[in-house]
């Protein structure tokens, strides 16, 4: 088990390095043409907000899901990078003074602190827009039918019925705490939608039958719920040094979480059940699914 | 001439009504499913920022360009609505306190005034994301190859090498005024990119040969330059009542414009040349191009 975990962590770290390398090369500030350019200052802000040593969990899920179903690895890496751009945009905008007002992210100044607020807004907008560029670009070697499905699924995961909508519910929750059903929808949208997309994307990239796509989607949904529970548990138990950001803040602001509602013991039990259900979902794929199953365990047990 | 202008304006107004009607129905806050929703408050902010009686010039250009080349009208309307979502996102974010800090837009409170800053950021993010949803959705009856081209062209027109990059250059111009080449690039990106896309999109929707696409793109480029010149001229000569927003502000902040650099007489002459060049570009299409040619005249002579 220790060896398996080590092998998994090496693979995750290796994937993060590959994701970061492609992201870094795509976000260079080389001129585009005489008539258009990518401003150096804007690109620097985009890099600051995206090349900051994250685990790159979402790209990893895209790549491993695609690998499970025999999808092309190069395209999966590019789609993973697109998803990471979108994830990083959401962090940049979430950190803004008008939103969560955070000064630190992974121990570094947030984009509006390192640059300014206007640049942070534009860097987020640009990363969001660029995600769709990466997917549609000729360098992503996929059939147009699959690109269209990816664009649609990503736009739905990120838009007003997905992540952005979840963020809006989260803001509303500060004024009027949601009930259990409300918390569940909020979390399924705010953090769940992109994780669900990450797993579903692998099946789209592989051009898999709907049955596989639905199975991967369900897997993504389970680990999304587990991710949020683990996050809420961490928020209660860890300190700022481990998380690299302010903690206890969500609870302090009166935002409801399922952990606050049902207690730590219930949450740990539920986390365990969700992880087992996620692992079980992939049992039909046998040994090939072990990396994704390991990822589900990793999400439940992560310490930051 | 008076009759032609009237017929044109009726057509423009009719198109704006059709664009607004589809946009309004797409931005309703009906629930999506048990597990996800589009928050009513967020949708209201998106509607406030997009259903405010604009001329819908960009959708009109998409529709008329597609019609010129025989593209399907239903798909052109949907792509036009997607482009309008993207245009409105840019207005909402531009108006934010950290950006241009405007309280009024078309005589109404801006989104962050009518709602709050966080909601305005999210409404902008959501309209941007939703634009790609509309294009990729099955309801947009186009080949996947054309959808992929549209997504790519739109992402490039709006991203760090397009509109968002132009906005970043504009912020930088407040501190260090650009020279003529700098102003030209800034304007080609900030306002030109979406107008160029609007015209090019018609050719993509029609599945036209590259020759037509390039011609429409050039037409879009000319009218984009004309649009900006007319805007800068209006900014100098009109008052807040006519424009429905604060004027004289750009000059007051020390932002360079070509009008400030070369004077009103030069600008009026240049506007005339650009309009003639745009009209000439479409001469090969004969009478069929008259609406688009009329649009070029309209852009040069508009009073708000």
Coordinates of C-alpha atoms in Angstrom, one line a residue:
Chain A
X1 CA 0.0 0.0 0.0
X2 CA 2.8 2.4 0.9
X3 CA 4.6 1.5 -2.4
X4 CA 1.4 1.9 -4.4
X5 CA 0.8 5.3 -2.9
X6 CA 4.3 6.4 -3.7
X7 CA 4.0 5.3 -7.3
X8 CA 0.7 7.2 -7.5
X9 CA 2.2 10.3 -6.1
X10 CA 5.1 10.1 -8.5
X11 CA 2.7 9.8 -11.3
X12 CA 0.6 12.7 -10.1
X13 CA 3.7 14.9 -9.7
X14 CA 5.0 13.9 -13.1
X15 CA 1.7 14.8 -14.7
X16 CA 1.6 18.2 -12.8
X17 CA 5.1 19.0 -14.3
X18 CA 3.9 18.1 -17.8
X19 CA 0.8 20.2 -17.4
X20 CA 2.7 23.1 -16.0
X21 CA 5.3 22.9 -18.9
X22 CA 2.6 23.0 -21.6
X23 CA 0.7 25.8 -19.8
X24 CA 3.9 27.8 -19.4
X25 CA 4.7 27.5 -23.1
X26 CA 1.2 28.4 -24.2
X27 CA 1.2 31.5 -21.9
X28 CA 4.4 33.0 -23.3
X29 CA 4.1 36.6 -24.4
X30 CA 5.5 36.2 -27.9
X31 CA 3.8 38.6 -30.4
X32 CA 0.9 37.2 -32.5
X33 CA 1.1 39.5 -35.6
X34 CA 1.6 43.1 -36.6
X35 CA -2.0 43.9 -35.9
X36 CA -2.5 42.1 -32.6
X37 CA -0.4 41.2 -29.6
X38 CA -0.7 39.6 -26.2
X39 CA 0.3 42.3 -23.7
X40 CA 3.3 41.3 -21.6
X41 CA 1.8 42.6 -18.3
X42 CA -1.5 40.7 -18.9
X43 CA 0.4 37.5 -19.8
X44 CA 2.5 37.9 -16.6
X45 CA -0.6 38.1 -14.5
X46 CA -2.1 35.0 -16.2
X47 CA 1.1 33.1 -15.5
X48 CA 1.2 34.3 -11.9
X49 CA -2.3 33.0 -11.4
X50 CA -1.8 29.7 -13.1
X51 CA 1.9 28.7 -12.8
X52 CA 2.0 28.5 -9.0
X53 CA 2.7 24.9 -8.3
X54 CA -0.8 23.4 -8.0
X55 CA -1.3 19.6 -7.9
X56 CA -3.1 19.9 -11.3
X57 CA -5.7 17.4 -10.1
X58 CA -8.2 18.3 -12.8
X59 CA -5.8 17.8 -15.7
X60 CA -4.7 14.6 -14.1
X61 CA -8.3 13.3 -14.1
X62 CA -8.8 14.3 -17.7
X63 CA -5.6 12.4 -18.7
X64 CA -6.2 9.3 -16.7
X65 CA -9.8 9.1 -17.7
X66 CA -8.8 9.4 -21.3
X67 CA -6.1 6.8 -20.9
X68 CA -8.5 4.4 -19.2
X69 CA -10.8 4.5 -22.3
X70 CA -8.0 4.6 -24.9
X71 CA -8.2 8.3 -25.8
X72 CA -5.2 10.1 -27.4
X73 CA -2.7 11.3 -24.8
X74 CA -1.7 14.5 -26.5
X75 CA -5.2 15.8 -26.9
X76 CA -6.0 14.8 -23.3
X77 CA -3.0 16.9 -22.1
X78 CA -4.2 19.9 -24.0
X79 CA -7.8 19.6 -22.8
X80 CA -6.4 19.2 -19.2
X81 CA -4.4 22.4 -19.7
X82 CA -7.6 24.2 -20.9
X83 CA -9.5 23.0 -17.9
X84 CA -6.7 24.2 -15.6
X85 CA -6.9 27.6 -17.2
X86 CA -10.5 27.7 -16.4
X87 CA -9.9 26.5 -12.8
X88 CA -7.2 29.2 -12.3
X89 CA -9.5 31.9 -13.7
X90 CA -12.1 31.0 -11.0
X91 CA -9.4 31.2 -8.3
X92 CA -8.3 34.6 -9.5
X93 CA -11.8 36.0 -9.5
X94 CA -12.7 34.3 -6.2
X95 CA -9.8 36.0 -4.5
X96 CA -10.8 39.5 -5.6
X97 CA -11.7 42.1 -2.9
X98 CA -15.4 42.1 -4.0
X99 CA -15.5 38.3 -3.6
X100 CA -13.5 36.4 -1.0
X101 CA -10.9 39.1 -0.6
X102 CA -7.9 36.9 -0.2
X103 CA -4.3 38.2 -0.1
X104 CA -2.6 34.8 -0.3
X105 CA -3.0 31.7 -2.5
X106 CA -0.6 28.8 -2.0
X107 CA 1.6 31.1 0.2
X108 CA 2.0 33.7 -2.6
X109 CA 0.3 37.0 -3.1
X110 CA -3.0 36.7 -5.1
X111 CA -3.0 38.2 -8.6
X112 CA -4.8 41.4 -7.5
X113 CA -2.1 41.8 -4.8
X114 CA 0.9 41.1 -7.0
X115 CA -0.6 43.2 -9.9
X116 CA -3.8 45.2 -9.4
X117 CA -7.5 44.6 -9.3
X118 CA -8.2 45.6 -13.0
X119 CA -5.4 43.3 -14.2
X120 CA -6.7 40.4 -12.1
X121 CA -10.2 40.8 -13.5
X122 CA -8.7 40.8 -17.1
X123 CA -6.3 37.9 -16.4
X124 CA -9.2 35.8 -15.2
X125 CA -11.4 36.8 -18.2
X126 CA -8.4 35.9 -20.4
X127 CA -7.8 32.5 -18.9
X128 CA -11.5 31.7 -19.2
X129 CA -11.6 32.7 -22.8
X130 CA -8.3 31.1 -23.6
X131 CA -9.5 27.7 -22.3
X132 CA -11.9 27.5 -25.3
X133 CA -9.1 28.6 -27.7
X134 CA -7.0 25.7 -26.6
X135 CA -9.7 23.1 -27.1
X136 CA -10.8 24.4 -30.5
X137 CA -7.2 25.0 -31.8
X138 CA -5.9 22.8 -34.6
X139 CA -3.1 21.6 -32.3
X140 CA -5.7 19.7 -30.3
X141 CA -5.9 16.7 -32.6
X142 CA -9.5 15.5 -32.1
X143 CA -12.5 15.2 -34.4
X144 CA -14.6 18.4 -34.6
X145 CA -17.6 16.4 -33.2
X146 CA -15.6 15.7 -30.0
X147 CA -14.3 19.3 -29.8
X148 CA -17.9 20.6 -30.0
X149 CA -18.9 18.2 -27.2
X150 CA -16.0 19.3 -25.0
X151 CA -16.8 23.0 -25.6
X152 CA -20.4 22.4 -24.7
X153 CA -19.7 20.3 -21.6
X154 CA -17.0 22.7 -20.4
X155 CA -19.2 25.8 -20.9
X156 CA -22.0 24.1 -19.0
X157 CA -19.7 23.0 -16.2
X158 CA -18.3 26.6 -15.8
X159 CA -21.3 28.8 -16.6
X160 CA -24.4 30.1 -14.8
X161 CA -25.7 26.5 -14.2
X162 CA -22.3 25.3 -13.1
X163 CA -19.3 26.8 -11.3
X164 CA -20.2 30.5 -11.8
X165 CA -23.7 29.8 -10.6
X166 CA -22.3 27.9 -7.6
X167 CA -20.2 30.9 -6.8
X168 CA -23.3 33.1 -7.0
X169 CA -25.2 30.7 -4.6
X170 CA -22.2 30.9 -2.3
X171 CA -22.4 34.6 -2.1
X172 CA -26.1 34.4 -1.4
X173 CA -25.4 31.9 1.4
X174 CA -23.5 34.5 3.3
X175 CA -26.7 36.4 3.8
X176 CA -29.1 33.5 4.1
X177 CA -27.6 30.1 5.1
X178 CA -29.0 27.3 2.8
X179 CA -30.5 24.1 4.1
X180 CA -29.0 20.7 3.4
X181 CA -30.5 20.5 -0.1
X182 CA -29.2 24.0 -0.8
X183 CA -25.7 23.2 0.4
X184 CA -25.6 20.1 -1.8
X185 CA -26.6 21.9 -4.9
X186 CA -24.2 24.8 -4.2
X187 CA -21.3 22.4 -3.8
X188 CA -22.2 20.2 -6.8
X189 CA -22.1 23.4 -8.8
X190 CA -19.2 25.4 -7.3
X191 CA -16.6 22.7 -6.9
X192 CA -18.3 19.6 -8.3
X193 CA -19.0 20.7 -11.8
X194 CA -15.4 21.0 -13.0
X195 CA -14.3 17.7 -11.3
X196 CA -17.3 16.0 -13.0
X197 CA -16.3 17.5 -16.3
X198 CA -12.6 16.4 -15.8
X199 CA -13.7 12.8 -15.7
X200 CA -16.4 13.0 -18.3
X201 CA -13.9 14.8 -20.7
X202 CA -11.7 11.7 -20.8
X203 CA -14.7 9.7 -22.1
X204 CA -15.4 12.4 -24.7
X205 CA -11.8 12.6 -25.8
X206 CA -11.8 8.8 -26.2
X207 CA -15.0 9.0 -28.3
X208 CA -16.6 6.4 -25.9
X209 CA -20.1 5.1 -25.9
X210 CA -22.6 7.0 -23.7
X211 CA -22.5 4.2 -21.1
X212 CA -18.8 4.9 -20.4
X213 CA -19.3 8.6 -20.4
X214 CA -22.1 8.3 -17.9
X215 CA -20.0 6.0 -15.7
X216 CA -17.1 8.5 -15.7
X217 CA -19.4 11.3 -15.0
X218 CA -20.8 9.5 -12.0
X219 CA -17.3 8.8 -10.8
X220 CA -16.5 12.5 -11.1
X221 CA -19.6 13.4 -9.2
X222 CA -18.7 11.1 -6.3
X223 CA -15.1 12.3 -6.1
X224 CA -16.4 15.9 -6.3
X225 CA -18.6 15.4 -3.3
X226 CA -15.7 13.7 -1.5
X227 CA -13.4 16.6 -2.5
X228 CA -15.7 19.1 -0.9
X229 CA -16.2 17.1 2.3
X230 CA -12.5 16.6 2.6
X231 CA -12.1 20.4 2.1
X232 CA -14.6 21.2 4.7
X233 CA -13.0 18.8 7.2
X234 CA -9.6 20.3 6.5
X235 CA -11.0 23.8 6.9
X236 CA -12.1 22.8 10.4
X237 CA -9.0 20.9 11.5
X238 CA -5.9 22.3 9.7
X239 CA -4.2 25.6 10.1
X240 CA -3.2 28.4 7.7
X241 CA 0.4 27.1 7.4
X242 CA -0.7 23.7 6.0
X243 CA -3.3 25.1 3.6
X244 CA -1.4 28.2 2.5
X245 CA -4.5 30.3 2.8
X246 CA -6.7 31.6 5.5
X247 CA -8.8 28.9 7.1
X248 CA -11.9 28.8 9.3
X249 CA -13.1 31.7 7.2
X250 CA -16.0 30.0 5.6
X251 CA -17.5 28.9 8.9
X252 CA -16.7 32.3 10.4
X253 CA -18.8 34.0 7.6
X254 CA -21.7 31.8 8.5
X255 CA -21.6 29.7 5.3
X256 CA -23.1 26.3 5.9
X257 CA -21.2 23.1 5.2
X258 CA -22.4 19.6 5.6
X259 CA -19.7 19.1 8.2
X260 CA -21.0 22.0 10.2
X261 CA -24.5 20.5 9.9
X262 CA -23.8 16.8 10.7
X263 CA -20.5 16.8 12.5
X264 CA -17.0 15.5 11.9
X265 CA -17.8 11.8 12.6
X266 CA -20.7 11.8 10.1
X267 CA -18.5 13.6 7.5
X268 CA -15.7 11.1 7.9
X269 CA -18.1 8.2 7.5
X270 CA -19.7 9.8 4.4
X271 CA -16.3 10.5 2.9
X272 CA -15.5 6.8 3.3
X273 CA -18.7 5.7 1.7
X274 CA -18.3 8.1 -1.3
X275 CA -14.8 6.9 -1.9
X276 CA -15.8 3.3 -1.9
X277 CA -18.7 4.0 -4.2
X278 CA -16.4 5.9 -6.6
X279 CA -13.9 3.0 -6.6
X280 CA -16.7 0.5 -7.1
X281 CA -18.0 2.4 -10.1
X282 CA -14.8 1.6 -12.0
X283 CA -14.6 -2.0 -11.0
X284 CA -15.8 -3.2 -14.5
X285 CA -12.5 -1.8 -16.0
X286 CA -10.4 -4.0 -13.7
X287 CA -6.7 -3.2 -13.1
X288 CA -6.7 -0.5 -15.8
X289 CA -8.7 1.7 -13.4
X290 CA -6.3 1.5 -10.5
X291 CA -4.8 5.0 -11.0
X292 CA -8.3 6.6 -11.0
X293 CA -9.3 4.6 -8.0
X294 CA -6.1 5.6 -6.3
X295 CA -7.0 9.2 -7.1
X296 CA -10.3 8.8 -5.3
X297 CA -8.4 7.6 -2.2
X298 CA -6.0 10.5 -2.5
X299 CA -8.8 13.1 -2.6
X300 CA -10.3 11.6 0.5
X301 CA -7.1 11.6 2.4
X302 CA -5.2 14.7 1.2
X303 CA -3.8 17.0 3.8
X304 CA -3.8 20.2 1.8
Chain B
X1 CA -31.3 58.2 -49.8
X2 CA -33.7 59.1 -47.1
X3 CA -35.9 56.2 -48.0
X4 CA -33.0 53.8 -48.1
X5 CA -31.8 54.9 -44.7
X6 CA -35.3 54.5 -43.3
X7 CA -35.6 51.0 -44.7
X8 CA -32.1 50.2 -43.3
X9 CA -33.0 51.5 -39.9
X10 CA -36.3 49.5 -39.8
X11 CA -34.3 46.4 -40.6
X12 CA -31.7 47.1 -37.9
X13 CA -34.4 47.8 -35.4
X14 CA -36.3 44.6 -36.4
X15 CA -33.1 42.6 -36.0
X16 CA -32.4 44.1 -32.6
X17 CA -35.9 43.0 -31.5
X18 CA -35.3 39.5 -32.7
X19 CA -31.9 39.3 -31.1
X20 CA -33.3 40.6 -27.8
X21 CA -36.2 38.2 -27.9
X22 CA -33.9 35.1 -28.3
X23 CA -31.4 36.5 -25.7
X24 CA -34.3 37.0 -23.2
X25 CA -35.6 33.5 -23.7
X26 CA -32.2 32.0 -23.3
X27 CA -31.5 34.0 -20.1
X28 CA -34.6 32.9 -18.3
X29 CA -34.1 31.4 -14.9
X30 CA -35.9 28.1 -15.3
X31 CA -34.3 25.2 -13.4
X32 CA -32.0 22.9 -15.2
X33 CA -32.3 19.7 -13.2
X34 CA -32.4 18.5 -9.6
X35 CA -28.7 18.7 -9.2
X36 CA -28.0 22.0 -10.8
X37 CA -29.8 25.4 -11.2
X38 CA -29.2 28.8 -12.6
X39 CA -29.5 31.2 -9.6
X40 CA -32.4 33.7 -10.1
X41 CA -30.3 36.6 -8.8
X42 CA -27.4 35.9 -11.2
X43 CA -29.7 35.5 -14.2
X44 CA -31.4 38.8 -13.3
X45 CA -27.9 40.5 -13.3
X46 CA -27.1 38.9 -16.7
X47 CA -30.4 40.1 -18.1
X48 CA -29.9 43.6 -16.6
X49 CA -26.5 43.8 -18.4
X50 CA -27.7 42.4 -21.7
X51 CA -31.4 43.3 -22.2
X52 CA -31.0 47.1 -22.1
X53 CA -32.0 48.2 -25.5
X54 CA -28.7 48.2 -27.4
X55 CA -28.6 48.5 -31.2
X56 CA -27.3 44.9 -31.4
X57 CA -25.0 46.0 -34.2
X58 CA -22.7 42.9 -33.8
X59 CA -25.5 40.4 -34.2
X60 CA -26.8 42.4 -37.1
X61 CA -23.4 42.1 -38.8
X62 CA -23.3 38.3 -38.2
X63 CA -26.8 37.9 -39.6
X64 CA -26.3 40.1 -42.7
X65 CA -22.9 38.7 -43.5
X66 CA -24.3 35.1 -43.3
X67 CA -27.3 36.2 -45.4
X68 CA -24.9 37.7 -48.0
X69 CA -23.1 34.4 -48.4
X70 CA -26.2 32.1 -48.1
X71 CA -25.7 30.9 -44.6
X72 CA -28.6 29.5 -42.5
X73 CA -30.5 32.4 -40.8
X74 CA -31.4 30.5 -37.6
X75 CA -27.8 29.6 -36.9
X76 CA -26.7 33.1 -37.7
X77 CA -29.2 34.5 -35.2
X78 CA -27.9 32.2 -32.4
X79 CA -24.3 33.0 -33.2
X80 CA -25.2 36.7 -33.1
X81 CA -26.8 36.2 -29.7
X82 CA -23.7 34.5 -28.5
X83 CA -21.5 37.4 -29.7
X84 CA -23.9 39.8 -28.0
X85 CA -23.5 37.9 -24.7
X86 CA -19.7 38.3 -25.1
X87 CA -20.0 42.0 -25.9
X88 CA -22.3 42.6 -22.9
X89 CA -19.9 40.7 -20.6
X90 CA -17.1 43.1 -21.7
X91 CA -19.3 46.2 -20.9
X92 CA -20.2 44.8 -17.4
X93 CA -16.6 44.2 -16.5
X94 CA -15.4 47.5 -18.1
X95 CA -17.8 49.4 -16.0
X96 CA -16.5 47.9 -12.7
X97 CA -15.0 50.3 -10.1
X98 CA -11.5 48.8 -10.7
X99 CA -11.8 49.4 -14.4
X100 CA -13.7 52.5 -15.9
X101 CA -15.8 52.9 -12.7
X102 CA -19.0 53.9 -14.5
X103 CA -22.4 54.3 -12.8
X104 CA -24.5 54.6 -15.9
X105 CA -24.8 52.6 -19.1
X106 CA -27.5 53.7 -21.6
X107 CA -29.0 55.9 -19.0
X108 CA -29.5 52.9 -16.6
X109 CA -27.4 51.9 -13.5
X110 CA -24.6 49.6 -14.4
X111 CA -24.8 46.1 -13.2
X112 CA -22.5 46.6 -10.1
X113 CA -24.7 49.6 -9.2
X114 CA -28.0 47.8 -9.7
X115 CA -26.7 44.7 -7.9
X116 CA -23.3 44.6 -6.4
X117 CA -19.7 44.2 -7.5
X118 CA -19.4 40.5 -6.9
X119 CA -22.6 39.8 -8.8
X120 CA -21.4 42.0 -11.7
X121 CA -18.1 40.1 -11.9
X122 CA -20.0 36.7 -11.9
X123 CA -22.6 38.0 -14.4
X124 CA -19.8 39.0 -16.8
X125 CA -18.0 35.7 -16.3
X126 CA -21.3 33.8 -16.9
X127 CA -22.2 35.7 -20.1
X128 CA -18.7 35.1 -21.5
X129 CA -19.0 31.4 -20.7
X130 CA -22.5 31.1 -21.9
X131 CA -21.5 32.5 -25.3
X132 CA -19.6 29.3 -26.0
X133 CA -22.5 27.2 -24.7
X134 CA -24.8 28.8 -27.3
X135 CA -22.5 28.2 -30.2
X136 CA -21.7 24.6 -29.3
X137 CA -25.3 23.7 -28.3
X138 CA -27.3 21.2 -30.6
X139 CA -29.9 24.0 -31.2
X140 CA -27.3 25.8 -33.3
X141 CA -27.7 23.8 -36.5
X142 CA -24.3 23.9 -38.0
X143 CA -21.7 21.3 -38.9
X144 CA -19.2 20.6 -36.0
X145 CA -16.4 21.8 -38.2
X146 CA -18.0 25.2 -38.5
X147 CA -18.8 25.3 -34.8
X148 CA -15.1 24.6 -34.0
X149 CA -14.0 27.4 -36.3
X150 CA -16.5 29.8 -34.7
X151 CA -15.4 28.9 -31.2
X152 CA -11.7 29.3 -32.1
X153 CA -12.3 32.7 -33.9
X154 CA -14.5 34.0 -31.1
X155 CA -12.0 32.9 -28.4
X156 CA -9.2 34.6 -30.3
X157 CA -11.2 37.8 -30.9
X158 CA -12.1 38.0 -27.2
X159 CA -9.0 36.6 -25.4
X160 CA -5.6 38.0 -24.4
X161 CA -4.7 38.7 -28.1
X162 CA -8.1 40.3 -28.7
X163 CA -10.6 42.3 -26.8
X164 CA -9.3 41.4 -23.2
X165 CA -5.7 42.2 -24.4
X166 CA -6.9 45.5 -25.8
X167 CA -8.5 46.4 -22.5
X168 CA -5.2 45.6 -20.8
X169 CA -3.4 47.9 -23.2
X170 CA -6.0 50.6 -22.5
X171 CA -5.3 50.4 -18.8
X172 CA -1.6 50.7 -19.4
X173 CA -2.3 53.7 -21.7
X174 CA -3.5 55.7 -18.7
X175 CA 0.0 55.6 -17.2
X176 CA 2.0 55.8 -20.4
X177 CA 0.3 57.2 -23.5
X178 CA 0.9 55.1 -26.6
X179 CA 2.2 56.4 -29.9
X180 CA 0.2 56.2 -33.1
X181 CA 1.1 52.5 -33.7
X182 CA 0.3 51.7 -30.1
X183 CA -3.2 53.4 -30.4
X184 CA -3.9 51.5 -33.6
X185 CA -3.1 48.1 -32.1
X186 CA -5.0 49.0 -28.9
X187 CA -8.1 49.9 -30.9
X188 CA -7.8 47.0 -33.3
X189 CA -7.9 44.7 -30.3
X190 CA -10.3 46.5 -27.9
X191 CA -13.1 47.4 -30.2
X192 CA -12.0 46.0 -33.6
X193 CA -11.7 42.4 -32.8
X194 CA -15.4 41.7 -32.1
X195 CA -16.6 43.7 -35.1
X196 CA -14.1 41.8 -37.3
X197 CA -15.3 38.5 -35.9
X198 CA -19.0 39.6 -36.4
X199 CA -18.4 39.9 -40.2
X200 CA -16.1 36.9 -40.4
X201 CA -18.6 34.8 -38.5
X202 CA -21.1 35.2 -41.3
X203 CA -18.6 33.6 -43.8
X204 CA -17.9 30.8 -41.4
X205 CA -21.6 30.1 -40.8
X206 CA -22.1 30.0 -44.6
X207 CA -19.1 27.6 -44.9
X208 CA -17.7 30.0 -47.5
X209 CA -14.3 29.6 -49.3
X210 CA -11.4 31.4 -47.6
X211 CA -11.5 34.2 -50.2
X212 CA -14.9 35.3 -48.9
X213 CA -14.0 34.8 -45.3
X214 CA -10.9 37.1 -45.9
X215 CA -13.0 39.7 -47.7
X216 CA -15.6 39.8 -44.9
X217 CA -12.8 39.9 -42.3
X218 CA -11.3 42.9 -44.1
X219 CA -14.7 44.6 -44.3
X220 CA -15.0 44.0 -40.5
X221 CA -11.6 45.5 -39.9
X222 CA -12.4 48.7 -41.9
X223 CA -15.7 49.3 -40.1
X224 CA -14.0 48.5 -36.8
X225 CA -11.6 51.3 -37.4
X226 CA -14.4 53.6 -38.6
X227 CA -16.4 52.7 -35.5
X228 CA -13.6 53.7 -33.2
X229 CA -13.0 57.0 -35.1
X230 CA -16.7 57.8 -35.0
X231 CA -16.7 57.0 -31.2
X232 CA -13.7 59.2 -30.6
X233 CA -15.3 62.1 -32.6
X234 CA -18.6 61.7 -30.7
X235 CA -16.7 61.6 -27.4
X236 CA -15.3 65.1 -28.2
X237 CA -18.4 66.6 -29.7
X238 CA -21.5 65.1 -28.0
X239 CA -22.8 65.5 -24.5
X240 CA -23.7 63.0 -21.8
X241 CA -27.4 63.2 -22.6
X242 CA -26.9 61.9 -26.2
X243 CA -24.5 59.2 -25.3
X244 CA -26.2 58.0 -22.1
X245 CA -22.8 57.7 -20.5
X246 CA -20.1 60.0 -19.2
X247 CA -18.1 61.6 -22.1
X248 CA -14.9 63.5 -22.5
X249 CA -13.6 61.0 -19.9
X250 CA -11.1 59.1 -22.1
X251 CA -9.4 62.3 -23.1
X252 CA -9.5 63.6 -19.6
X253 CA -7.7 60.5 -18.3
X254 CA -4.9 61.2 -20.8
X255 CA -5.7 58.3 -23.1
X256 CA -4.5 58.9 -26.6
X257 CA -6.9 58.7 -29.5
X258 CA -6.2 59.3 -33.2
X259 CA -8.6 62.2 -33.1
X260 CA -6.6 63.9 -30.3
X261 CA -3.4 63.2 -32.3
X262 CA -4.4 64.4 -35.7
X263 CA -7.4 66.6 -35.1
X264 CA -11.1 66.5 -36.1
X265 CA -10.7 67.4 -39.8
X266 CA -8.2 64.7 -40.3
X267 CA -10.5 62.2 -38.5
X268 CA -13.5 63.1 -40.5
X269 CA -11.6 62.6 -43.7
X270 CA -10.2 59.3 -42.6
X271 CA -13.6 58.1 -41.5
X272 CA -14.9 58.9 -45.0
X273 CA -12.0 57.0 -46.7
X274 CA -12.5 54.0 -44.4
X275 CA -16.2 53.9 -45.2
X276 CA -15.6 54.1 -48.9
X277 CA -13.0 51.3 -48.7
X278 CA -15.3 49.1 -46.8
X279 CA -18.1 49.7 -49.3
X280 CA -15.8 49.0 -52.2
X281 CA -14.6 45.7 -50.7
X282 CA -18.2 44.3 -51.1
X283 CA -18.7 45.7 -54.6
X284 CA -18.1 42.2 -56.1
X285 CA -21.3 41.0 -54.4
X286 CA -23.5 43.6 -56.2
X287 CA -26.9 44.6 -54.9
X288 CA -26.9 41.8 -52.3
X289 CA -24.3 43.6 -50.3
X290 CA -26.3 46.8 -50.0
X291 CA -27.4 46.3 -46.4
X292 CA -23.9 45.7 -45.2
X293 CA -22.7 48.7 -47.2
X294 CA -25.5 50.7 -45.6
X295 CA -24.2 49.5 -42.2
X296 CA -20.8 50.9 -43.0
X297 CA -22.4 54.3 -43.7
X298 CA -24.5 54.0 -40.5
X299 CA -21.4 53.4 -38.4
X300 CA -19.7 56.4 -39.8
X301 CA -22.6 58.7 -39.3
X302 CA -24.2 57.4 -36.0
X303 CA -24.9 60.0 -33.4
X304 CA -24.8 57.8 -30.3

